[in-house]
mmCIF file of C-alpha atoms and ligand atoms in Angstrom:
data_model
loop_
_atom_site.group_PDB
_atom_site.id
_atom_site.type_symbol
_atom_site.label_atom_id
_atom_site.label_comp_id
_atom_site.label_asym_id
_atom_site.label_seq_id
_atom_site.Cartn_x
_atom_site.Cartn_y
_atom_site.Cartn_z
ATOM 1 C CA MET J 1 153.030 123.223 71.463
ATOM 2 C CA LYS J 2 149.256 122.918 71.490
ATOM 3 C CA THR J 3 148.122 120.200 73.921
ATOM 4 C CA ASN J 4 145.568 117.784 72.579
ATOM 5 C CA PHE J 5 141.992 117.644 73.746
ATOM 6 C CA HIS J 6 142.548 114.579 75.898
ATOM 7 C CA GLU J 7 145.525 116.138 77.723
ATOM 8 C CA GLN J 8 143.546 119.320 78.374
ATOM 9 C CA ASP J 9 140.748 117.228 79.839
ATOM 10 C CA SER J 10 142.920 115.053 82.058
ATOM 11 C CA LYS J 11 144.729 118.076 83.514
ATOM 12 C CA ILE J 12 141.591 119.480 85.077
ATOM 13 C CA ILE J 13 138.845 116.839 85.065
ATOM 14 C CA THR J 14 138.850 114.025 87.644
ATOM 15 C CA PRO J 15 140.202 110.722 86.343
ATOM 16 C CA THR J 16 136.894 108.994 87.095
ATOM 17 C CA TYR J 17 136.284 108.093 83.439
ATOM 18 C CA ALA J 18 138.537 106.241 81.006
ATOM 19 C CA LYS J 19 138.066 108.664 78.123
ATOM 20 C CA ALA J 20 139.095 108.067 74.530
ATOM 21 C CA ASN J 21 141.088 110.756 72.774
ATOM 22 C CA VAL J 22 138.458 111.888 70.279
ATOM 23 C CA ASP J 23 137.350 115.446 69.660
ATOM 24 C CA PHE J 24 133.771 115.216 68.399
ATOM 25 C CA THR J 25 132.456 118.310 66.703
ATOM 26 C CA HIS J 26 128.925 117.328 65.690
ATOM 27 C CA GLY J 27 126.552 114.490 64.961
ATOM 28 C CA LYS J 28 123.623 113.679 62.708
ATOM 29 C CA GLY J 29 121.347 110.686 63.211
ATOM 30 C CA ALA J 30 123.486 107.631 63.966
ATOM 31 C CA LEU J 31 126.681 109.436 62.887
ATOM 32 C CA LEU J 32 129.251 111.470 64.814
ATOM 33 C CA PHE J 33 132.096 113.515 63.282
ATOM 34 C CA ASP J 34 135.433 114.520 64.847
ATOM 35 C CA SER J 35 137.573 117.617 64.330
ATOM 36 C CA LYS J 36 139.560 115.839 61.603
ATOM 37 C CA GLY J 37 136.356 115.175 59.675
ATOM 38 C CA LYS J 38 136.373 111.456 60.462
ATOM 39 C CA GLN J 39 132.937 109.850 60.556
ATOM 40 C CA TYR J 40 131.833 107.364 63.234
ATOM 41 C CA LEU J 41 128.804 105.114 63.410
ATOM 42 C CA ASP J 42 127.557 105.733 66.916
ATOM 43 C CA PHE J 43 126.449 102.376 68.357
ATOM 44 C CA ALA J 44 126.982 103.658 71.899
ATOM 45 C CA SER J 45 124.341 106.426 71.766
ATOM 46 C CA GLY J 46 125.913 108.287 74.681
ATOM 47 C CA ILE J 47 125.343 105.111 76.771
ATOM 48 C CA SER J 48 121.775 104.430 75.705
ATOM 49 C CA VAL J 49 120.695 108.075 75.675
ATOM 50 C CA ASN J 50 120.316 109.251 72.081
ATOM 51 C CA ALA J 51 117.293 107.191 71.036
ATOM 52 C CA LEU J 52 116.726 109.416 68.000
ATOM 53 C CA GLY J 53 120.419 109.814 67.248
ATOM 54 C CA HIS J 54 122.121 113.198 67.128
ATOM 55 C CA SER J 55 120.705 116.561 66.259
ATOM 56 C CA HIS J 56 117.139 115.382 65.671
ATOM 57 C CA PRO J 57 114.956 118.246 64.327
ATOM 58 C CA ALA J 58 112.035 117.472 66.679
ATOM 59 C CA ILE J 59 114.275 117.657 69.762
ATOM 60 C CA LYS J 60 115.967 120.850 68.572
ATOM 61 C CA LYS J 61 112.557 122.452 67.955
ATOM 62 C CA ALA J 62 111.228 121.428 71.382
ATOM 63 C CA ILE J 63 114.330 122.766 73.159
ATOM 64 C CA ARG J 64 114.284 126.018 71.186
ATOM 65 C CA GLU J 65 110.596 126.668 71.746
ATOM 66 C CA GLN J 66 110.642 125.941 75.479
ATOM 67 C CA SER J 67 113.862 127.917 76.046
ATOM 68 C CA GLU J 68 112.136 130.942 74.537
ATOM 69 C CA LYS J 69 109.393 130.652 77.202
ATOM 70 C CA PHE J 70 111.358 129.767 80.357
ATOM 71 C CA SER J 71 114.170 127.357 81.252
ATOM 72 C CA HIS J 72 113.463 126.853 84.921
ATOM 73 C CA ILE J 73 110.825 127.753 87.471
ATOM 74 C CA SER J 74 111.463 125.059 90.188
ATOM 75 C CA ASN J 75 109.005 122.493 91.451
ATOM 76 C CA LEU J 76 107.185 125.075 93.531
ATOM 77 C CA PHE J 77 105.052 125.656 90.438
ATOM 78 C CA PRO J 78 103.575 123.202 87.941
ATOM 79 C CA ASN J 79 105.134 123.290 84.482
ATOM 80 C CA SER J 80 103.311 122.299 81.350
ATOM 81 C CA PRO J 81 106.000 120.139 79.606
ATOM 82 C CA GLN J 82 106.348 118.116 82.840
ATOM 83 C CA ILE J 83 102.598 117.513 83.044
ATOM 84 C CA LYS J 84 102.406 116.539 79.360
ATOM 85 C CA LEU J 85 105.335 114.127 79.600
ATOM 86 C CA ALA J 86 103.946 112.539 82.780
ATOM 87 C CA GLN J 87 100.509 112.159 81.147
ATOM 88 C CA LYS J 88 101.991 110.537 78.074
ATOM 89 C CA MET J 89 104.275 108.174 80.049
ATOM 90 C CA LEU J 90 101.408 107.188 82.340
ATOM 91 C CA SER J 91 99.097 106.615 79.384
ATOM 92 C CA LEU J 92 101.680 104.374 77.686
ATOM 93 C CA THR J 93 102.260 102.245 80.784
ATOM 94 C CA LYS J 94 100.002 100.304 83.120
ATOM 95 C CA PHE J 95 100.307 103.103 85.689
ATOM 96 C CA GLY J 96 97.887 105.247 83.673
ATOM 97 C CA LYS J 97 95.116 102.680 84.111
ATOM 98 C CA GLU J 98 96.014 102.270 87.788
ATOM 99 C CA LYS J 99 95.763 106.030 88.403
ATOM 100 C CA GLY J 100 99.455 106.015 89.237
ATOM 101 C CA LYS J 101 101.671 109.074 89.544
ATOM 102 C CA ALA J 102 105.018 110.419 88.343
ATOM 103 C CA PHE J 103 107.996 111.946 90.150
ATOM 104 C CA PHE J 104 110.657 113.705 88.077
ATOM 105 C CA CYS J 105 114.365 114.066 88.873
ATOM 106 C CA ASN J 106 117.542 114.542 86.826
ATOM 107 C CA SER J 107 119.268 111.202 86.349
ATOM 108 C CA GLY J 108 119.044 107.449 86.673
ATOM 109 C CA THR J 109 120.682 107.233 90.047
ATOM 110 C CA GLU J 110 118.322 109.873 91.404
ATOM 111 C CA ALA J 111 115.321 108.007 90.036
ATOM 112 C CA ASN J 112 116.485 104.886 91.870
ATOM 113 C CA GLU J 113 117.158 106.833 95.089
ATOM 114 C CA ALA J 114 113.594 108.110 94.934
ATOM 115 C CA ALA J 115 112.223 104.628 94.185
ATOM 116 C CA ILE J 116 114.012 103.143 97.208
ATOM 117 C CA LYS J 117 112.821 105.969 99.459
ATOM 118 C CA PHE J 118 109.227 105.662 98.229
ATOM 119 C CA ALA J 119 109.220 101.876 98.742
ATOM 120 C CA ARG J 120 110.408 102.296 102.325
ATOM 121 C CA LYS J 121 107.994 105.154 102.958
ATOM 122 C CA TYR J 122 105.145 102.952 101.756
ATOM 123 C CA PHE J 123 105.897 100.561 104.623
ATOM 124 C CA HIS J 124 106.576 103.408 107.084
ATOM 125 C CA ASN J 125 109.893 101.824 108.088
ATOM 126 C CA ASN J 126 108.238 98.541 109.061
ATOM 127 C CA ARG J 127 109.935 96.835 106.140
ATOM 128 C CA ILE J 128 113.244 98.206 105.039
ATOM 129 C CA GLU J 129 115.016 95.531 103.042
ATOM 130 C CA ILE J 130 115.662 95.911 99.329
ATOM 131 C CA ILE J 131 116.521 92.642 97.609
ATOM 132 C CA ALA J 132 118.545 93.264 94.463
ATOM 133 C CA PHE J 133 120.640 91.115 92.128
ATOM 134 C CA GLU J 134 124.314 90.389 91.648
ATOM 135 C CA ASN J 135 125.747 92.127 88.566
ATOM 136 C CA GLY J 136 122.877 94.619 88.594
ATOM 137 C CA PHE J 137 123.725 98.312 88.195
ATOM 138 C CA HIS J 138 121.513 101.040 89.630
ATOM 139 C CA GLY J 139 123.747 104.100 89.939
ATOM 140 C CA ARG J 140 126.534 105.778 91.875
ATOM 141 C CA THR J 141 124.838 107.633 94.727
ATOM 142 C CA TYR J 142 124.690 105.778 98.033
ATOM 143 C CA GLY J 143 121.232 104.198 97.887
ATOM 144 C CA ALA J 144 121.514 103.205 94.233
ATOM 145 C CA LEU J 145 125.113 102.068 94.785
ATOM 146 C CA ALA J 146 124.047 99.949 97.754
ATOM 147 C CA ALA J 147 121.434 98.346 95.482
ATOM 148 C CA THR J 148 124.060 97.751 92.789
ATOM 149 C CA GLY J 149 125.296 94.160 92.817
ATOM 150 C CA GLN J 150 128.929 94.820 91.888
ATOM 151 C CA GLU J 151 131.323 94.901 94.830
ATOM 152 C CA LYS J 152 134.165 96.500 92.879
ATOM 153 C CA LEU J 153 132.151 99.709 92.468
ATOM 154 C CA LYS J 154 131.792 100.022 96.265
ATOM 155 C CA GLU J 155 135.442 99.485 97.167
ATOM 156 C CA GLY J 156 136.817 102.363 99.211
ATOM 157 C CA PHE J 157 133.416 104.019 99.568
ATOM 158 C CA GLY J 158 132.063 102.175 102.593
ATOM 159 C CA PRO J 159 130.039 101.918 104.660
ATOM 160 C CA MET J 160 127.045 101.378 102.403
ATOM 161 C CA PRO J 161 123.543 102.210 103.678
ATOM 162 C CA ALA J 162 121.963 99.280 105.543
ATOM 163 C CA GLY J 163 119.110 97.089 104.333
ATOM 164 C CA PHE J 164 120.342 95.859 100.928
ATOM 165 C CA LYS J 165 120.793 92.186 100.057
ATOM 166 C CA HIS J 166 121.887 90.628 96.766
ATOM 167 C CA VAL J 167 121.016 87.299 95.256
ATOM 168 C CA GLU J 168 122.424 85.621 92.192
ATOM 169 C CA TRP J 169 120.670 86.690 88.978
ATOM 170 C CA ASN J 170 118.100 84.111 87.880
ATOM 171 C CA ASN J 171 118.603 82.043 91.073
ATOM 172 C CA VAL J 172 115.029 81.275 92.090
ATOM 173 C CA GLU J 173 115.839 79.386 95.302
ATOM 174 C CA GLU J 174 118.194 82.073 96.596
ATOM 175 C CA LEU J 175 115.577 84.722 95.898
ATOM 176 C CA LYS J 176 112.852 82.756 97.711
ATOM 177 C CA LYS J 177 115.097 82.463 100.767
ATOM 178 C CA ALA J 178 116.000 86.158 100.724
ATOM 179 C CA VAL J 179 112.467 87.572 100.553
ATOM 180 C CA GLY J 180 110.657 87.742 103.867
ATOM 181 C CA LYS J 181 108.569 89.852 106.248
ATOM 182 C CA ASN J 182 111.147 92.613 106.244
ATOM 183 C CA THR J 183 111.351 92.930 102.445
ATOM 184 C CA ALA J 184 110.140 96.290 101.185
ATOM 185 C CA ALA J 185 110.985 95.620 97.550
ATOM 186 C CA ILE J 186 112.637 93.365 95.034
ATOM 187 C CA MET J 187 114.616 95.639 92.737
ATOM 188 C CA LEU J 188 115.817 94.568 89.312
ATOM 189 C CA GLU J 189 116.880 95.618 85.866
ATOM 190 C CA PRO J 190 114.584 93.619 83.542
ATOM 191 C CA VAL J 191 117.750 92.981 81.512
ATOM 192 C CA VAL J 192 121.009 93.315 83.475
ATOM 193 C CA ALA J 193 122.708 95.754 81.107
ATOM 194 C CA GLU J 194 125.985 97.216 82.410
ATOM 195 C CA GLY J 195 126.709 93.994 84.296
ATOM 196 C CA GLY J 196 126.938 91.816 81.163
ATOM 197 C CA ILE J 197 123.607 91.969 79.212
ATOM 198 C CA LEU J 198 121.970 89.110 81.093
ATOM 199 C CA MET J 199 118.390 88.203 80.219
ATOM 200 C CA PRO J 200 115.914 87.186 82.925
ATOM 201 C CA SER J 201 114.676 83.587 82.927
ATOM 202 C CA LYS J 202 110.919 82.975 82.710
ATOM 203 C CA LYS J 203 111.154 81.290 86.091
ATOM 204 C CA ILE J 204 112.733 84.283 87.837
ATOM 205 C CA ILE J 205 110.001 86.570 86.515
ATOM 206 C CA GLU J 206 107.290 84.182 87.720
ATOM 207 C CA THR J 207 109.010 83.894 91.103
ATOM 208 C CA ILE J 208 109.342 87.658 91.544
ATOM 209 C CA ASN J 209 105.614 88.084 90.787
ATOM 210 C CA GLN J 210 104.696 85.207 93.124
ATOM 211 C CA LEU J 211 106.841 86.567 95.960
ATOM 212 C CA LYS J 212 105.169 89.930 95.617
ATOM 213 C CA LYS J 213 101.767 88.242 96.039
ATOM 214 C CA GLN J 214 102.859 86.033 98.917
ATOM 215 C CA SER J 215 104.897 88.479 100.963
ATOM 216 C CA GLY J 216 103.250 91.767 99.998
ATOM 217 C CA CYS J 217 106.570 93.321 99.001
ATOM 218 C CA LEU J 218 106.859 95.778 96.124
ATOM 219 C CA ILE J 219 108.676 95.336 92.824
ATOM 220 C CA ILE J 220 110.944 98.119 91.549
ATOM 221 C CA ALA J 221 111.877 97.779 87.859
ATOM 222 C CA ASP J 222 114.862 99.846 86.750
ATOM 223 C CA GLU J 223 114.101 100.557 83.078
ATOM 224 C CA ILE J 224 116.802 103.187 82.802
ATOM 225 C CA GLN J 225 118.855 101.482 80.102
ATOM 226 C CA ILE J 226 116.455 99.011 78.509
ATOM 227 C CA GLY J 227 113.096 100.804 78.649
ATOM 228 C CA PHE J 228 111.760 103.714 76.591
ATOM 229 C CA GLY J 229 111.665 101.834 73.287
ATOM 230 C CA ARG J 230 115.064 100.150 73.389
ATOM 231 C CA CYS J 231 113.582 96.726 74.158
ATOM 232 C CA GLY J 232 110.996 97.173 71.385
ATOM 233 C CA ALA J 233 108.324 98.479 73.771
ATOM 234 C CA ILE J 234 107.983 101.527 76.005
ATOM 235 C CA SER J 235 108.082 99.438 79.181
ATOM 236 C CA CYS J 236 110.346 96.410 79.323
ATOM 237 C CA SER J 237 108.915 95.199 82.630
ATOM 238 C CA GLU J 238 105.442 95.168 81.063
ATOM 239 C CA LEU J 239 106.771 93.443 77.943
ATOM 240 C CA PHE J 240 108.250 90.690 80.132
ATOM 241 C CA GLY J 241 105.218 90.469 82.443
ATOM 242 C CA ILE J 242 106.952 91.821 85.557
ATOM 243 C CA ASN J 243 104.246 93.205 87.810
ATOM 244 C CA ALA J 244 106.161 96.314 88.940
ATOM 245 C CA ASP J 245 104.818 98.795 91.487
ATOM 246 C CA ILE J 246 107.521 101.339 90.744
ATOM 247 C CA THR J 247 109.487 101.839 87.525
ATOM 248 C CA THR J 248 112.475 104.125 87.030
ATOM 249 C CA TRP J 249 113.475 105.899 83.822
ATOM 250 C CA ALA J 250 116.274 108.187 82.665
ATOM 251 C CA LYS J 251 118.902 108.101 79.873
ATOM 252 C CA SER J 252 116.932 108.537 76.597
ATOM 253 C CA LEU J 253 113.944 110.009 78.454
ATOM 254 C CA GLY J 254 115.330 113.580 78.204
ATOM 255 C CA GLY J 255 116.325 113.496 74.518
ATOM 256 C CA GLY J 256 119.965 114.117 75.507
ATOM 257 C CA LEU J 257 119.185 116.451 78.418
ATOM 258 C CA PRO J 258 119.381 115.254 82.043
ATOM 259 C CA LEU J 259 116.047 113.852 83.153
ATOM 260 C CA GLY J 260 114.897 111.020 85.420
ATOM 261 C CA LEU J 261 111.435 109.739 86.219
ATOM 262 C CA VAL J 262 109.771 107.433 88.719
ATOM 263 C CA LEU J 263 106.345 106.023 87.871
ATOM 264 C CA MET J 264 104.435 104.427 90.712
ATOM 265 C CA SER J 265 101.064 102.932 91.463
ATOM 266 C CA ALA J 266 98.437 105.040 93.253
ATOM 267 C CA LYS J 267 98.908 103.294 96.621
ATOM 268 C CA ILE J 268 102.535 104.399 96.747
ATOM 269 C CA ALA J 269 101.833 107.953 95.624
ATOM 270 C CA GLU J 270 99.186 108.167 98.362
ATOM 271 C CA CYS J 271 101.868 107.787 101.058
ATOM 272 C CA LEU J 272 103.772 110.842 99.846
ATOM 273 C CA LYS J 273 103.127 114.380 101.037
ATOM 274 C CA PRO J 274 104.755 117.777 100.419
ATOM 275 C CA GLY J 275 108.306 117.840 101.741
ATOM 276 C CA ASP J 276 108.858 114.078 101.652
ATOM 277 C CA HIS J 277 111.224 114.228 98.706
ATOM 278 C CA GLY J 278 112.357 116.819 96.207
ATOM 279 C CA THR J 279 114.858 118.255 93.765
ATOM 280 C CA THR J 280 115.475 121.773 92.462
ATOM 281 C CA PHE J 281 115.944 120.877 88.813
ATOM 282 C CA GLY J 282 113.993 117.603 88.513
ATOM 283 C CA GLY J 283 111.519 117.672 85.641
ATOM 284 C CA ASN J 284 113.165 120.725 84.124
ATOM 285 C CA PRO J 285 110.798 122.188 81.491
ATOM 286 C CA ILE J 286 113.318 122.112 78.631
ATOM 287 C CA ALA J 287 114.347 118.518 79.392
ATOM 288 C CA CYS J 288 110.674 117.497 79.630
ATOM 289 C CA ALA J 289 109.828 119.252 76.343
ATOM 290 C CA ALA J 290 112.724 117.412 74.674
ATOM 291 C CA GLY J 291 111.615 114.138 76.271
ATOM 292 C CA LEU J 292 108.052 114.603 75.090
ATOM 293 C CA ALA J 293 109.303 115.177 71.529
ATOM 294 C CA VAL J 294 111.235 111.879 71.726
ATOM 295 C CA LEU J 295 108.326 109.990 73.243
ATOM 296 C CA GLU J 296 105.890 111.231 70.552
ATOM 297 C CA ILE J 297 108.197 109.682 67.948
ATOM 298 C CA ILE J 298 109.383 106.486 69.614
ATOM 299 C CA SER J 299 105.916 105.449 70.732
ATOM 300 C CA LYS J 300 104.854 105.188 67.053
ATOM 301 C CA PRO J 301 104.729 101.644 65.639
ATOM 302 C CA LYS J 302 107.255 102.621 62.926
ATOM 303 C CA ILE J 303 110.118 103.105 65.407
ATOM 304 C CA LEU J 304 109.228 100.157 67.606
ATOM 305 C CA SER J 305 109.088 97.860 64.587
ATOM 306 C CA ASN J 306 112.423 99.257 63.380
ATOM 307 C CA VAL J 307 113.874 98.274 66.780
ATOM 308 C CA LYS J 308 112.650 94.710 66.285
ATOM 309 C CA GLU J 309 113.861 94.439 62.671
ATOM 310 C CA ARG J 310 117.284 95.995 63.310
ATOM 311 C CA SER J 311 117.671 93.884 66.452
ATOM 312 C CA LEU J 312 117.170 90.691 64.467
ATOM 313 C CA GLN J 313 119.502 91.909 61.731
ATOM 314 C CA LEU J 314 122.241 92.828 64.225
ATOM 315 C CA LYS J 315 121.772 89.592 66.181
ATOM 316 C CA ASN J 316 121.993 87.458 63.019
ATOM 317 C CA GLY J 317 124.999 89.442 61.804
ATOM 318 C CA LEU J 318 126.811 89.042 65.135
ATOM 319 C CA GLU J 319 126.076 85.313 65.158
ATOM 320 C CA ALA J 320 127.523 85.036 61.644
ATOM 321 C CA LEU J 321 130.665 86.882 62.787
ATOM 322 C CA ALA J 322 130.967 84.520 65.765
ATOM 323 C CA LYS J 323 131.154 81.612 63.292
ATOM 324 C CA LYS J 324 133.994 83.367 61.471
ATOM 325 C CA HIS J 325 135.994 84.625 64.479
ATOM 326 C CA PRO J 326 136.739 82.080 67.226
ATOM 327 C CA CYS J 327 137.258 84.935 69.719
ATOM 328 C CA LEU J 328 133.551 85.833 69.508
ATOM 329 C CA GLY J 329 130.980 83.839 71.463
ATOM 330 C CA LYS J 330 127.270 83.956 72.265
ATOM 331 C CA VAL J 331 125.014 86.894 71.434
ATOM 332 C CA ARG J 332 122.962 88.247 74.326
ATOM 333 C CA GLY J 333 120.246 90.781 74.967
ATOM 334 C CA CYS J 334 117.108 91.991 73.245
ATOM 335 C CA GLY J 335 115.903 94.890 71.136
ATOM 336 C CA LEU J 336 118.722 97.320 70.518
ATOM 337 C CA LEU J 337 120.660 96.354 73.634
ATOM 338 C CA LEU J 338 122.734 93.509 72.247
ATOM 339 C CA GLY J 339 126.063 92.075 73.265
ATOM 340 C CA ILE J 340 128.476 89.435 72.122
ATOM 341 C CA GLU J 341 130.920 87.549 74.318
ATOM 342 C CA CYS J 342 134.512 88.268 73.358
ATOM 343 C CA LYS J 343 137.667 86.397 74.359
ATOM 344 C CA LYS J 344 140.007 89.163 73.135
ATOM 345 C CA PRO J 345 140.629 92.049 75.559
ATOM 346 C CA VAL J 346 137.392 93.974 75.164
ATOM 347 C CA ALA J 347 139.076 97.385 75.543
ATOM 348 C CA ASP J 348 141.346 96.570 72.575
ATOM 349 C CA VAL J 349 138.410 95.531 70.405
ATOM 350 C CA ILE J 350 136.504 98.692 71.313
ATOM 351 C CA ALA J 351 139.573 100.811 70.436
ATOM 352 C CA ALA J 352 140.038 98.928 67.149
ATOM 353 C CA CYS J 353 136.362 99.516 66.291
ATOM 354 C CA ARG J 354 136.807 103.215 67.026
ATOM 355 C CA GLU J 355 139.763 103.268 64.615
ATOM 356 C CA GLN J 356 137.446 101.757 62.002
ATOM 357 C CA GLY J 357 134.830 104.410 62.781
ATOM 358 C CA LEU J 358 132.464 102.417 64.975
ATOM 359 C CA LEU J 359 131.630 103.360 68.564
ATOM 360 C CA ILE J 360 130.640 100.492 70.839
ATOM 361 C CA LEU J 361 130.834 99.807 74.593
ATOM 362 C CA ARG J 362 131.697 97.107 77.072
ATOM 363 C CA ALA J 363 129.300 95.211 79.354
ATOM 364 C CA GLY J 364 130.537 93.120 82.269
ATOM 365 C CA THR J 365 134.148 92.049 81.719
ATOM 366 C CA ASP J 366 133.997 90.236 78.408
ATOM 367 C CA VAL J 367 131.027 91.440 76.400
ATOM 368 C CA LEU J 368 130.941 93.933 73.521
ATOM 369 C CA ARG J 369 127.801 96.053 73.893
ATOM 370 C CA PHE J 370 125.833 97.557 70.988
ATOM 371 C CA LEU J 371 123.383 100.378 71.679
ATOM 372 C CA PRO J 372 122.571 101.972 68.335
ATOM 373 C CA PRO J 373 119.926 104.705 68.169
ATOM 374 C CA LEU J 374 116.414 103.378 67.630
ATOM 375 C CA ILE J 375 116.329 105.078 64.216
ATOM 376 C CA VAL J 376 119.379 103.174 62.941
ATOM 377 C CA THR J 377 118.990 102.005 59.339
ATOM 378 C CA LYS J 378 119.499 98.598 57.740
ATOM 379 C CA ALA J 379 122.513 99.923 55.807
ATOM 380 C CA GLN J 380 124.069 101.305 59.008
ATOM 381 C CA VAL J 381 123.707 97.975 60.817
ATOM 382 C CA ASN J 382 125.405 96.237 57.865
ATOM 383 C CA GLU J 383 128.166 98.834 57.898
ATOM 384 C CA ALA J 384 128.693 98.382 61.657
ATOM 385 C CA LEU J 385 129.004 94.611 61.207
ATOM 386 C CA LYS J 386 131.625 95.116 58.475
ATOM 387 C CA LYS J 387 133.563 97.492 60.718
ATOM 388 C CA LEU J 388 133.462 95.012 63.607
ATOM 389 C CA ASP J 389 134.653 92.259 61.268
ATOM 390 C CA ARG J 390 137.613 94.398 60.087
ATOM 391 C CA SER J 391 138.421 95.441 63.678
ATOM 392 C CA ILE J 392 138.660 91.845 64.868
ATOM 393 C CA PHE J 393 141.089 91.113 62.018
ATOM 394 C CA THR J 394 143.329 94.033 63.035
ATOM 395 C CA ILE J 395 143.893 92.617 66.520
ATOM 396 C CA LEU J 396 144.244 88.940 65.627
HETATM 397 C C1 PLP A 1 120.127 100.231 84.586
HETATM 398 C C2 PLP A 1 120.733 101.510 85.063
HETATM 399 N N1 PLP A 1 120.282 102.072 86.184
HETATM 400 C C3 PLP A 1 120.791 103.230 86.644
HETATM 401 C C4 PLP A 1 121.805 103.886 85.985
HETATM 402 C C5 PLP A 1 122.352 105.178 86.513
HETATM 403 O O1 PLP A 1 121.951 106.236 85.691
HETATM 404 P P1 PLP A 1 122.711 107.646 85.744
HETATM 405 O O2 PLP A 1 124.087 107.421 85.208
HETATM 406 O O3 PLP A 1 121.876 108.554 84.913
HETATM 407 O O4 PLP A 1 122.742 108.055 87.180
HETATM 408 C C6 PLP A 1 122.328 103.329 84.805
HETATM 409 C C7 PLP A 1 123.442 103.966 84.105
HETATM 410 O O5 PLP A 1 124.165 103.383 83.324
HETATM 411 C C8 PLP A 1 121.780 102.108 84.340
HETATM 412 O O6 PLP A 1 122.227 101.522 83.226
#
């Protein structure tokens, strides 16, 4: 008997992911299709990656054209798509004006590793501490994992690298106590995404900026999930007035290909010299060409205003559903990273939504997370809300 896709996978792939038994064959825009021809509204976007949805013509063109030139030359030589993407990202963020610089890698965790290393290098080991936040998520490699504020993800993997402290999210007093002469950087997600879609308070932002001034520490903003248009702007830290010295990017940056980026102010770049850090594949020309194609589109007012309009529509729709279904609670988040508290087992709701043809994710323990592509239409948001409504009924 033919084994199904899921069985084939679990026989040979590590059980590190809880995968659903779906055999996707192709996608178009906000839609995905499986081998049985079933259609899904993709409000997961490959975990905040597919900003332009699936199979976007501009990304396909960029990948095709660059792959006909060369796919890889290493970082021992400059490559034109990398330079163009860096120029465009710098010009769209405050780092362009500050004569800042870019470092490319392959993923979010790598971008955060680099950010932590650069912050420590800036202080030449005189200040080593990174102050991060509980519930924050920064990646799975040791530095980024040490910065992550979720103990369960570290269990069995100790010891963690030294020099990381965590304070409660939005707890101003705790943060003031934690930051001192040994603090190299305060590291934060402008919106705590994975850990429950938790917005920053005005006060915590003011305090972070003040502490930077008072103590001379750096600020590292992890924009990996919320930046690059998803919050309604290219840079979420700039939108919120966080005076970051280093920002990290990945996920949608590569248009579906693996790509990470660190942007930093000039004073940090000045401390780096050849050999200090590196990666074979980082800033791969095809990934950068794809990323540039995405950036050209998402930086246009049309997409950013769609993010704002669809965000409001989804937020209002979720709030209306919360009035109808007692198991649904408060709506959280901003832009097209929205969540709703859910008293039903979140995994069951996600599975029921999938049955109805809607892909969504979890955040924290009890939040349903919605990450539609930035090009999602009004009709698709309405359809997703109807599917969520029906799904909740099926598990009452
Ligand atoms: C805010 C944030 N930082 C870092 C990461 C790690 O990125 P990657 O999985 O590409 O290593 C993620 C991934 O979910 C994330 O959401």
